[in-house]
PDB file of C-alpha atoms and ligand atoms in Angstrom:
ATOM      1  CA  UNK N   1    -134.622 -76.053  84.055  1.00  0.00           C
ATOM      2  CA  UNK N   2    -133.042 -79.172  87.184  1.00  0.00           C
ATOM      3  CA  UNK N   3    -133.362 -78.286  90.578  1.00  0.00           C
ATOM      4  CA  UNK N   4    -129.956 -79.729  92.374  1.00  0.00           C
ATOM      5  CA  UNK N   5    -128.378 -79.370  96.099  1.00  0.00           C
ATOM      6  CA  UNK N   6    -125.096 -80.011  97.433  1.00  0.00           C
ATOM      7  CA  UNK N   7    -122.105 -78.878  99.712  1.00  0.00           C
ATOM      8  CA  UNK N   8    -120.079 -76.659  97.980  1.00  0.00           C
ATOM      9  CA  UNK N   9    -117.458 -73.736  98.822  1.00  0.00           C
ATOM     10  CA  UNK N  10    -117.308 -70.478  97.345  1.00  0.00           C
ATOM     11  CA  UNK N  11    -114.017 -70.244  95.595  1.00  0.00           C
ATOM     12  CA  UNK N  12    -114.580 -67.087  93.502  1.00  0.00           C
ATOM     13  CA  UNK N  13    -117.392 -64.281  93.655  1.00  0.00           C
ATOM     14  CA  UNK N  14    -117.814 -61.710  90.482  1.00  0.00           C
ATOM     15  CA  UNK N  15    -120.145 -59.112  90.246  1.00  0.00           C
ATOM     16  CA  UNK N  16    -122.484 -59.147  88.156  1.00  0.00           C
ATOM     17  CA  UNK N  17    -124.670 -56.179  86.362  1.00  0.00           C
ATOM     18  CA  UNK N  18    -125.839 -53.872  89.097  1.00  0.00           C
ATOM     19  CA  UNK N  19    -126.749 -55.697  92.131  1.00  0.00           C
ATOM     20  CA  UNK N  20    -126.076 -60.167  91.277  1.00  0.00           C
ATOM     21  CA  UNK N  21    -123.184 -62.127  91.612  1.00  0.00           C
ATOM     22  CA  UNK N  22    -121.414 -64.672  88.901  1.00  0.00           C
ATOM     23  CA  UNK N  23    -120.362 -67.243  92.019  1.00  0.00           C
ATOM     24  CA  UNK N  24    -118.212 -70.076  91.294  1.00  0.00           C
ATOM     25  CA  UNK N  25    -118.007 -72.864  93.685  1.00  0.00           C
ATOM     26  CA  UNK N  26    -116.406 -75.935  94.113  1.00  0.00           C
ATOM     27  CA  UNK N  27    -119.316 -78.935  94.913  1.00  0.00           C
ATOM     28  CA  UNK N  28    -118.543 -82.118  96.217  1.00  0.00           C
ATOM     29  CA  UNK N  29    -120.410 -83.919  93.769  1.00  0.00           C
ATOM     30  CA  UNK N  30    -120.910 -82.096  90.878  1.00  0.00           C
ATOM     31  CA  UNK N  31    -117.567 -80.599  90.973  1.00  0.00           C
ATOM     32  CA  UNK N  32    -116.706 -76.766  90.332  1.00  0.00           C
ATOM     33  CA  UNK N  33    -119.826 -75.089  88.477  1.00  0.00           C
ATOM     34  CA  UNK N  34    -120.529 -71.638  88.200  1.00  0.00           C
ATOM     35  CA  UNK N  35    -124.084 -70.121  89.140  1.00  0.00           C
ATOM     36  CA  UNK N  36    -125.437 -66.891  89.443  1.00  0.00           C
ATOM     37  CA  UNK N  37    -126.686 -65.596  92.391  1.00  0.00           C
ATOM     38  CA  UNK N  38    -129.541 -62.567  91.401  1.00  0.00           C
ATOM     39  CA  UNK N  39    -129.256 -59.640  93.419  1.00  0.00           C
ATOM     40  CA  UNK N  40    -126.678 -61.053  95.901  1.00  0.00           C
ATOM     41  CA  UNK N  41    -125.374 -57.450  96.190  1.00  0.00           C
ATOM     42  CA  UNK N  42    -128.482 -55.618  96.741  1.00  0.00           C
ATOM     43  CA  UNK N  43    -128.817 -55.078 100.665  1.00  0.00           C
ATOM     44  CA  UNK N  44    -131.755 -57.242 101.943  1.00  0.00           C
ATOM     45  CA  UNK N  45    -130.663 -59.953  99.950  1.00  0.00           C
ATOM     46  CA  UNK N  46    -130.301 -63.332 102.187  1.00  0.00           C
ATOM     47  CA  UNK N  47    -127.117 -63.950  99.548  1.00  0.00           C
ATOM     48  CA  UNK N  48    -125.355 -61.555 101.186  1.00  0.00           C
ATOM     49  CA  UNK N  49    -124.653 -63.348 104.387  1.00  0.00           C
ATOM     50  CA  UNK N  50    -124.531 -66.457 103.242  1.00  0.00           C
ATOM     51  CA  UNK N  51    -122.065 -66.586 100.541  1.00  0.00           C
ATOM     52  CA  UNK N  52    -118.987 -66.517 102.381  1.00  0.00           C
ATOM     53  CA  UNK N  53    -115.608 -68.583 101.818  1.00  0.00           C
ATOM     54  CA  UNK N  54    -114.120 -70.731 104.124  1.00  0.00           C
ATOM     55  CA  UNK N  55    -117.406 -71.985 105.095  1.00  0.00           C
ATOM     56  CA  UNK N  56    -119.048 -75.392 104.755  1.00  0.00           C
ATOM     57  CA  UNK N  57    -122.109 -73.909 102.476  1.00  0.00           C
ATOM     58  CA  UNK N  58    -125.102 -76.303 101.155  1.00  0.00           C
ATOM     59  CA  UNK N  59    -126.118 -74.556  97.586  1.00  0.00           C
ATOM     60  CA  UNK N  60    -129.421 -75.087  95.887  1.00  0.00           C
ATOM     61  CA  UNK N  61    -129.891 -74.258  92.006  1.00  0.00           C
ATOM     62  CA  UNK N  62    -131.307 -74.944  88.962  1.00  0.00           C
ATOM     63  CA  UNK N  63    -129.352 -75.475  86.241  1.00  0.00           C
ATOM     64  CA  UNK N  64    -129.732 -74.510  82.863  1.00  0.00           C
ATOM     65  CA  UNK N  65    -130.458 -76.747  79.474  1.00  0.00           C
ATOM     66  CA  UNK N  66    -127.566 -73.873  78.302  1.00  0.00           C
ATOM     67  CA  UNK N  67    -125.853 -72.043  80.035  1.00  0.00           C
ATOM     68  CA  UNK N  68    -124.994 -70.850  83.383  1.00  0.00           C
ATOM     69  CA  UNK N  69    -127.378 -72.398  86.607  1.00  0.00           C
ATOM     70  CA  UNK N  70    -129.327 -69.873  88.389  1.00  0.00           C
ATOM     71  CA  UNK N  71    -128.631 -70.118  92.508  1.00  0.00           C
ATOM     72  CA  UNK N  72    -131.918 -70.688  94.660  1.00  0.00           C
ATOM     73  CA  UNK N  73    -130.517 -71.387  97.651  1.00  0.00           C
ATOM     74  CA  UNK N  74    -127.514 -70.974  99.866  1.00  0.00           C
ATOM     75  CA  UNK N  75    -127.321 -72.157 103.767  1.00  0.00           C
ATOM     76  CA  UNK N  76    -124.044 -71.619 105.351  1.00  0.00           C
ATOM     77  CA  UNK N  77    -122.740 -74.189 108.030  1.00  0.00           C
ATOM     78  CA  UNK N  78    -119.391 -74.183 110.109  1.00  0.00           C
ATOM     79  CA  UNK N  79    -116.715 -72.154 109.460  1.00  0.00           C
ATOM     80  CA  UNK N  80    -113.379 -74.606 108.107  1.00  0.00           C
ATOM     81  CA  UNK N  81    -110.800 -72.189 109.353  1.00  0.00           C
ATOM     82  CA  UNK N  82    -110.455 -69.557 112.860  1.00  0.00           C
ATOM     83  CA  UNK N  83    -110.363 -66.280 112.258  1.00  0.00           C
ATOM     84  CA  UNK N  84    -106.359 -65.843 111.988  1.00  0.00           C
ATOM     85  CA  UNK N  85    -106.156 -68.155 109.393  1.00  0.00           C
ATOM     86  CA  UNK N  86    -108.277 -66.997 106.633  1.00  0.00           C
ATOM     87  CA  UNK N  87    -106.145 -65.019 105.053  1.00  0.00           C
ATOM     88  CA  UNK N  88    -104.111 -67.821 104.435  1.00  0.00           C
ATOM     89  CA  UNK N  89    -106.907 -69.916 103.914  1.00  0.00           C
ATOM     90  CA  UNK N  90    -107.977 -67.336 100.923  1.00  0.00           C
ATOM     91  CA  UNK N  91    -104.703 -67.694  99.358  1.00  0.00           C
ATOM     92  CA  UNK N  92    -105.221 -71.482  99.730  1.00  0.00           C
ATOM     93  CA  UNK N  93    -108.720 -71.090  97.654  1.00  0.00           C
ATOM     94  CA  UNK N  94    -106.767 -69.104  95.015  1.00  0.00           C
ATOM     95  CA  UNK N  95    -104.786 -71.801  94.419  1.00  0.00           C
ATOM     96  CA  UNK N  96    -107.547 -74.141  94.499  1.00  0.00           C
ATOM     97  CA  UNK N  97    -109.448 -72.194  91.593  1.00  0.00           C
ATOM     98  CA  UNK N  98    -106.469 -72.412  89.381  1.00  0.00           C
ATOM     99  CA  UNK N  99    -105.928 -76.162  89.630  1.00  0.00           C
ATOM    100  CA  UNK N 100    -109.688 -77.297  89.566  1.00  0.00           C
ATOM    101  CA  UNK N 101    -111.629 -75.789  86.245  1.00  0.00           C
ATOM    102  CA  UNK N 102    -115.355 -75.420  85.394  1.00  0.00           C
ATOM    103  CA  UNK N 103    -116.595 -79.006  84.775  1.00  0.00           C
ATOM    104  CA  UNK N 104    -113.597 -80.538  86.865  1.00  0.00           C
ATOM    105  CA  UNK N 105    -115.531 -83.320  88.542  1.00  0.00           C
ATOM    106  CA  UNK N 106    -112.535 -83.750  91.275  1.00  0.00           C
ATOM    107  CA  UNK N 107    -111.406 -80.692  93.780  1.00  0.00           C
ATOM    108  CA  UNK N 108    -113.787 -80.606  96.684  1.00  0.00           C
ATOM    109  CA  UNK N 109    -112.456 -83.423  99.184  1.00  0.00           C
ATOM    110  CA  UNK N 110    -109.179 -82.649  98.427  1.00  0.00           C
ATOM    111  CA  UNK N 111    -109.593 -78.633  98.952  1.00  0.00           C
ATOM    112  CA  UNK N 112    -111.382 -80.001 102.365  1.00  0.00           C
ATOM    113  CA  UNK N 113    -108.364 -82.283 103.255  1.00  0.00           C
ATOM    114  CA  UNK N 114    -106.122 -79.131 102.570  1.00  0.00           C
ATOM    115  CA  UNK N 115    -108.010 -76.800 104.814  1.00  0.00           C
ATOM    116  CA  UNK N 116    -107.491 -79.284 107.836  1.00  0.00           C
ATOM    117  CA  UNK N 117    -104.261 -79.555 107.281  1.00  0.00           C
ATOM    118  CA  UNK N 118    -103.787 -75.789 107.397  1.00  0.00           C
ATOM    119  CA  UNK N 119    -106.583 -75.278 110.511  1.00  0.00           C
ATOM    120  CA  UNK N 120    -104.582 -78.289 112.160  1.00  0.00           C
ATOM    121  CA  UNK N 121    -101.002 -76.399 111.566  1.00  0.00           C
ATOM    122  CA  UNK N 122     -98.961 -73.467 112.588  1.00  0.00           C
ATOM    123  CA  UNK N 123    -100.047 -70.950 109.464  1.00  0.00           C
ATOM    124  CA  UNK N 124     -96.397 -71.000 107.884  1.00  0.00           C
ATOM    125  CA  UNK N 125     -96.342 -74.899 107.623  1.00  0.00           C
ATOM    126  CA  UNK N 126     -99.713 -75.470 107.297  1.00  0.00           C
ATOM    127  CA  UNK N 127    -100.156 -73.793 103.838  1.00  0.00           C
ATOM    128  CA  UNK N 128     -97.109 -75.020 103.076  1.00  0.00           C
ATOM    129  CA  UNK N 129     -98.555 -78.439 103.592  1.00  0.00           C
ATOM    130  CA  UNK N 130    -102.028 -77.732 102.287  1.00  0.00           C
ATOM    131  CA  UNK N 131    -100.851 -76.182  98.993  1.00  0.00           C
ATOM    132  CA  UNK N 132     -98.159 -79.196  98.777  1.00  0.00           C
ATOM    133  CA  UNK N 133    -101.212 -82.022  99.162  1.00  0.00           C
ATOM    134  CA  UNK N 134    -102.941 -80.584  96.359  1.00  0.00           C
ATOM    135  CA  UNK N 135     -99.974 -80.440  94.528  1.00  0.00           C
ATOM    136  CA  UNK N 136     -99.831 -84.352  95.522  1.00  0.00           C
ATOM    137  CA  UNK N 137    -103.340 -84.426  94.538  1.00  0.00           C
ATOM    138  CA  UNK N 138    -103.091 -82.825  91.154  1.00  0.00           C
ATOM    139  CA  UNK N 139    -100.352 -85.558  90.334  1.00  0.00           C
ATOM    140  CA  UNK N 140     -97.778 -82.860  89.594  1.00  0.00           C
ATOM    141  CA  UNK N 141     -95.408 -83.854  93.034  1.00  0.00           C
ATOM    142  CA  UNK N 142     -93.926 -87.300  94.304  1.00  0.00           C
ATOM    143  CA  UNK N 143     -92.858 -88.065  97.761  1.00  0.00           C
ATOM    144  CA  UNK N 144     -89.268 -86.962  98.521  1.00  0.00           C
ATOM    145  CA  UNK N 145     -87.766 -90.468  99.141  1.00  0.00           C
ATOM    146  CA  UNK N 146     -86.393 -90.926  95.372  1.00  0.00           C
ATOM    147  CA  UNK N 147     -85.419 -88.240  92.651  1.00  0.00           C
ATOM    148  CA  UNK N 148     -88.458 -88.449  89.656  1.00  0.00           C
ATOM    149  CA  UNK N 149     -86.401 -88.653  87.497  1.00  0.00           C
ATOM    150  CA  UNK N 150     -84.238 -92.301  87.280  1.00  0.00           C
ATOM    151  CA  UNK N 151     -86.738 -93.944  89.923  1.00  0.00           C
ATOM    152  CA  UNK N 152     -82.915 -93.826  92.850  1.00  0.00           C
ATOM    153  CA  UNK N 153     -83.858 -93.895  96.210  1.00  0.00           C
ATOM    154  CA  UNK N 154     -82.819 -90.734  98.172  1.00  0.00           C
ATOM    155  CA  UNK N 155     -80.125 -91.233 100.964  1.00  0.00           C
ATOM    156  CA  UNK N 156     -80.718 -89.909 104.290  1.00  0.00           C
ATOM    157  CA  UNK N 157     -76.950 -88.737 104.202  1.00  0.00           C
ATOM    158  CA  UNK N 158     -77.171 -86.802 100.519  1.00  0.00           C
ATOM    159  CA  UNK N 159     -78.537 -83.359  98.716  1.00  0.00           C
ATOM    160  CA  UNK N 160     -80.675 -83.444  95.704  1.00  0.00           C
ATOM    161  CA  UNK N 161     -82.096 -81.157  93.704  1.00  0.00           C
ATOM    162  CA  UNK N 162     -85.173 -78.851  92.853  1.00  0.00           C
ATOM    163  CA  UNK N 163     -84.450 -79.190  89.171  1.00  0.00           C
ATOM    164  CA  UNK N 164     -87.892 -77.119  86.941  1.00  0.00           C
ATOM    165  CA  UNK N 165     -90.183 -78.227  89.741  1.00  0.00           C
ATOM    166  CA  UNK N 166     -88.618 -81.754  90.222  1.00  0.00           C
ATOM    167  CA  UNK N 167     -86.993 -83.684  92.777  1.00  0.00           C
ATOM    168  CA  UNK N 168     -83.776 -85.033  90.562  1.00  0.00           C
ATOM    169  CA  UNK N 169     -80.374 -86.549  92.469  1.00  0.00           C
ATOM    170  CA  UNK N 170     -77.057 -85.435  91.346  1.00  0.00           C
ATOM    171  CA  UNK N 171     -76.499 -87.972  88.111  1.00  0.00           C
ATOM    172  CA  UNK N 172     -79.573 -86.667  86.441  1.00  0.00           C
ATOM    173  CA  UNK N 173     -78.537 -82.919  86.535  1.00  0.00           C
ATOM    174  CA  UNK N 174     -78.570 -81.530  90.049  1.00  0.00           C
ATOM    175  CA  UNK N 175     -80.227 -77.780  90.350  1.00  0.00           C
ATOM    176  CA  UNK N 176     -80.661 -75.921  93.655  1.00  0.00           C
ATOM    177  CA  UNK N 177     -79.736 -78.265  96.645  1.00  0.00           C
ATOM    178  CA  UNK N 178     -82.675 -79.850  98.843  1.00  0.00           C
ATOM    179  CA  UNK N 179     -80.756 -81.044 101.579  1.00  0.00           C
ATOM    180  CA  UNK N 180     -81.913 -84.225 103.757  1.00  0.00           C
ATOM    181  CA  UNK N 181     -82.533 -81.805 106.709  1.00  0.00           C
ATOM    182  CA  UNK N 182     -85.532 -80.106 104.761  1.00  0.00           C
ATOM    183  CA  UNK N 183     -86.737 -83.299 103.314  1.00  0.00           C
ATOM    184  CA  UNK N 184     -87.490 -84.965 106.586  1.00  0.00           C
ATOM    185  CA  UNK N 185     -88.615 -81.504 107.261  1.00  0.00           C
ATOM    186  CA  UNK N 186     -90.781 -81.218 105.268  1.00  0.00           C
ATOM    187  CA  UNK N 187     -92.480 -84.569 105.754  1.00  0.00           C
ATOM    188  CA  UNK N 188     -92.996 -84.066 109.136  1.00  0.00           C
ATOM    189  CA  UNK N 189     -94.679 -81.314 108.509  1.00  0.00           C
ATOM    190  CA  UNK N 190     -96.987 -83.305 106.588  1.00  0.00           C
ATOM    191  CA  UNK N 191     -97.430 -86.143 108.232  1.00  0.00           C
ATOM    192  CA  UNK N 192     -97.386 -84.439 111.761  1.00  0.00           C
ATOM    193  CA  UNK N 193     -99.207 -81.218 113.263  1.00  0.00           C
ATOM    194  CA  UNK N 194     -96.475 -80.265 115.653  1.00  0.00           C
ATOM    195  CA  UNK N 195     -93.615 -80.457 113.383  1.00  0.00           C
ATOM    196  CA  UNK N 196     -92.187 -76.778 113.292  1.00  0.00           C
ATOM    197  CA  UNK N 197     -89.938 -75.820 110.314  1.00  0.00           C
ATOM    198  CA  UNK N 198     -86.506 -73.196 110.741  1.00  0.00           C
ATOM    199  CA  UNK N 199     -87.764 -70.077 108.636  1.00  0.00           C
ATOM    200  CA  UNK N 200     -84.836 -70.961 105.865  1.00  0.00           C
ATOM    201  CA  UNK N 201     -86.312 -74.117 105.655  1.00  0.00           C
ATOM    202  CA  UNK N 202     -90.191 -73.285 105.168  1.00  0.00           C
ATOM    203  CA  UNK N 203     -88.743 -70.722 102.652  1.00  0.00           C
ATOM    204  CA  UNK N 204     -87.210 -73.026 100.840  1.00  0.00           C
ATOM    205  CA  UNK N 205     -90.304 -75.034 100.833  1.00  0.00           C
ATOM    206  CA  UNK N 206     -92.849 -72.086  99.542  1.00  0.00           C
ATOM    207  CA  UNK N 207     -90.120 -71.666  97.026  1.00  0.00           C
ATOM    208  CA  UNK N 208     -90.312 -75.075  95.761  1.00  0.00           C
ATOM    209  CA  UNK N 209     -94.070 -74.834  95.600  1.00  0.00           C
ATOM    210  CA  UNK N 210     -94.028 -71.751  93.412  1.00  0.00           C
ATOM    211  CA  UNK N 211     -91.217 -73.218  91.191  1.00  0.00           C
ATOM    212  CA  UNK N 212     -94.096 -76.920  90.598  1.00  0.00           C
ATOM    213  CA  UNK N 213     -96.774 -73.842  89.785  1.00  0.00           C
ATOM    214  CA  UNK N 214     -94.518 -71.775  87.977  1.00  0.00           C
ATOM    215  CA  UNK N 215     -93.406 -75.068  85.768  1.00  0.00           C
ATOM    216  CA  UNK N 216     -97.273 -75.809  85.075  1.00  0.00           C
ATOM    217  CA  UNK N 217     -97.732 -72.147  83.766  1.00  0.00           C
ATOM    218  CA  UNK N 218     -99.998 -70.873  87.445  1.00  0.00           C
ATOM    219  CA  UNK N 219     -99.792 -67.435  88.232  1.00  0.00           C
ATOM    220  CA  UNK N 220     -99.838 -67.904  91.995  1.00  0.00           C
ATOM    221  CA  UNK N 221     -98.455 -64.775  93.915  1.00  0.00           C
ATOM    222  CA  UNK N 222     -98.639 -65.984  97.317  1.00  0.00           C
ATOM    223  CA  UNK N 223    -100.780 -62.205  97.776  1.00  0.00           C
ATOM    224  CA  UNK N 224    -103.763 -62.722 100.091  1.00  0.00           C
ATOM    225  CA  UNK N 225    -106.545 -61.049  98.678  1.00  0.00           C
ATOM    226  CA  UNK N 226    -110.732 -61.199  98.564  1.00  0.00           C
ATOM    227  CA  UNK N 227    -112.434 -64.061  96.188  1.00  0.00           C
ATOM    228  CA  UNK N 228    -113.653 -60.967  94.122  1.00  0.00           C
ATOM    229  CA  UNK N 229    -110.187 -59.927  92.773  1.00  0.00           C
ATOM    230  CA  UNK N 230    -108.760 -63.012  92.083  1.00  0.00           C
ATOM    231  CA  UNK N 231    -107.651 -63.445  89.082  1.00  0.00           C
TER     232      UNK N 231
HETATM  233 ZN1   ZN G   1     -81.406 -89.082  89.064  1.00  0.00          ZN
END
């Protein structure tokens, strides 16, 4: 058993046996890892208070030669989001949990960046911007300045379209209209924390995100929930 330690975010907790938890973490240098937290559900377990989502954690664990590592110690550091944005933050972690799989070396920095986008913005724009950033980092979306099919520039006054989770021009087949104002709004909200979108544009943006996820077979209902119950 090797001793390991790393900064990490908690993604999921799954009850195991009578008193333990299986925990999924996204760690800075070891990527996504799964660790057994023995006795973590006991009333007096030191893990109880420290295994919190949306906090920066520092983990110590023993890695198994085969099978799951065992959590030895967790230090809980600062909260990464305000209390009011906790539900949005959990929703974001549910998406992170689907994007980065066990053994994936990536994800920690991308998730930190996304959490900062959410922290700095109004909740509606922030959650959209955070999801958009993750999709961008995953290589699932491009920028809104050109058609993703043919590469033609998206002129400032011209409608573009959303089809199967991709931005395309009229010549490439059309789809749901993505008006210039919506593209400007999205680009603005990604760049700057104080940009607000109309309710309609924010809903359309959210729908674009949902359609990208659907194209990639990611079920994401946009429902907040405690990490224990994330499928
Ligand atoms: Zn095109």
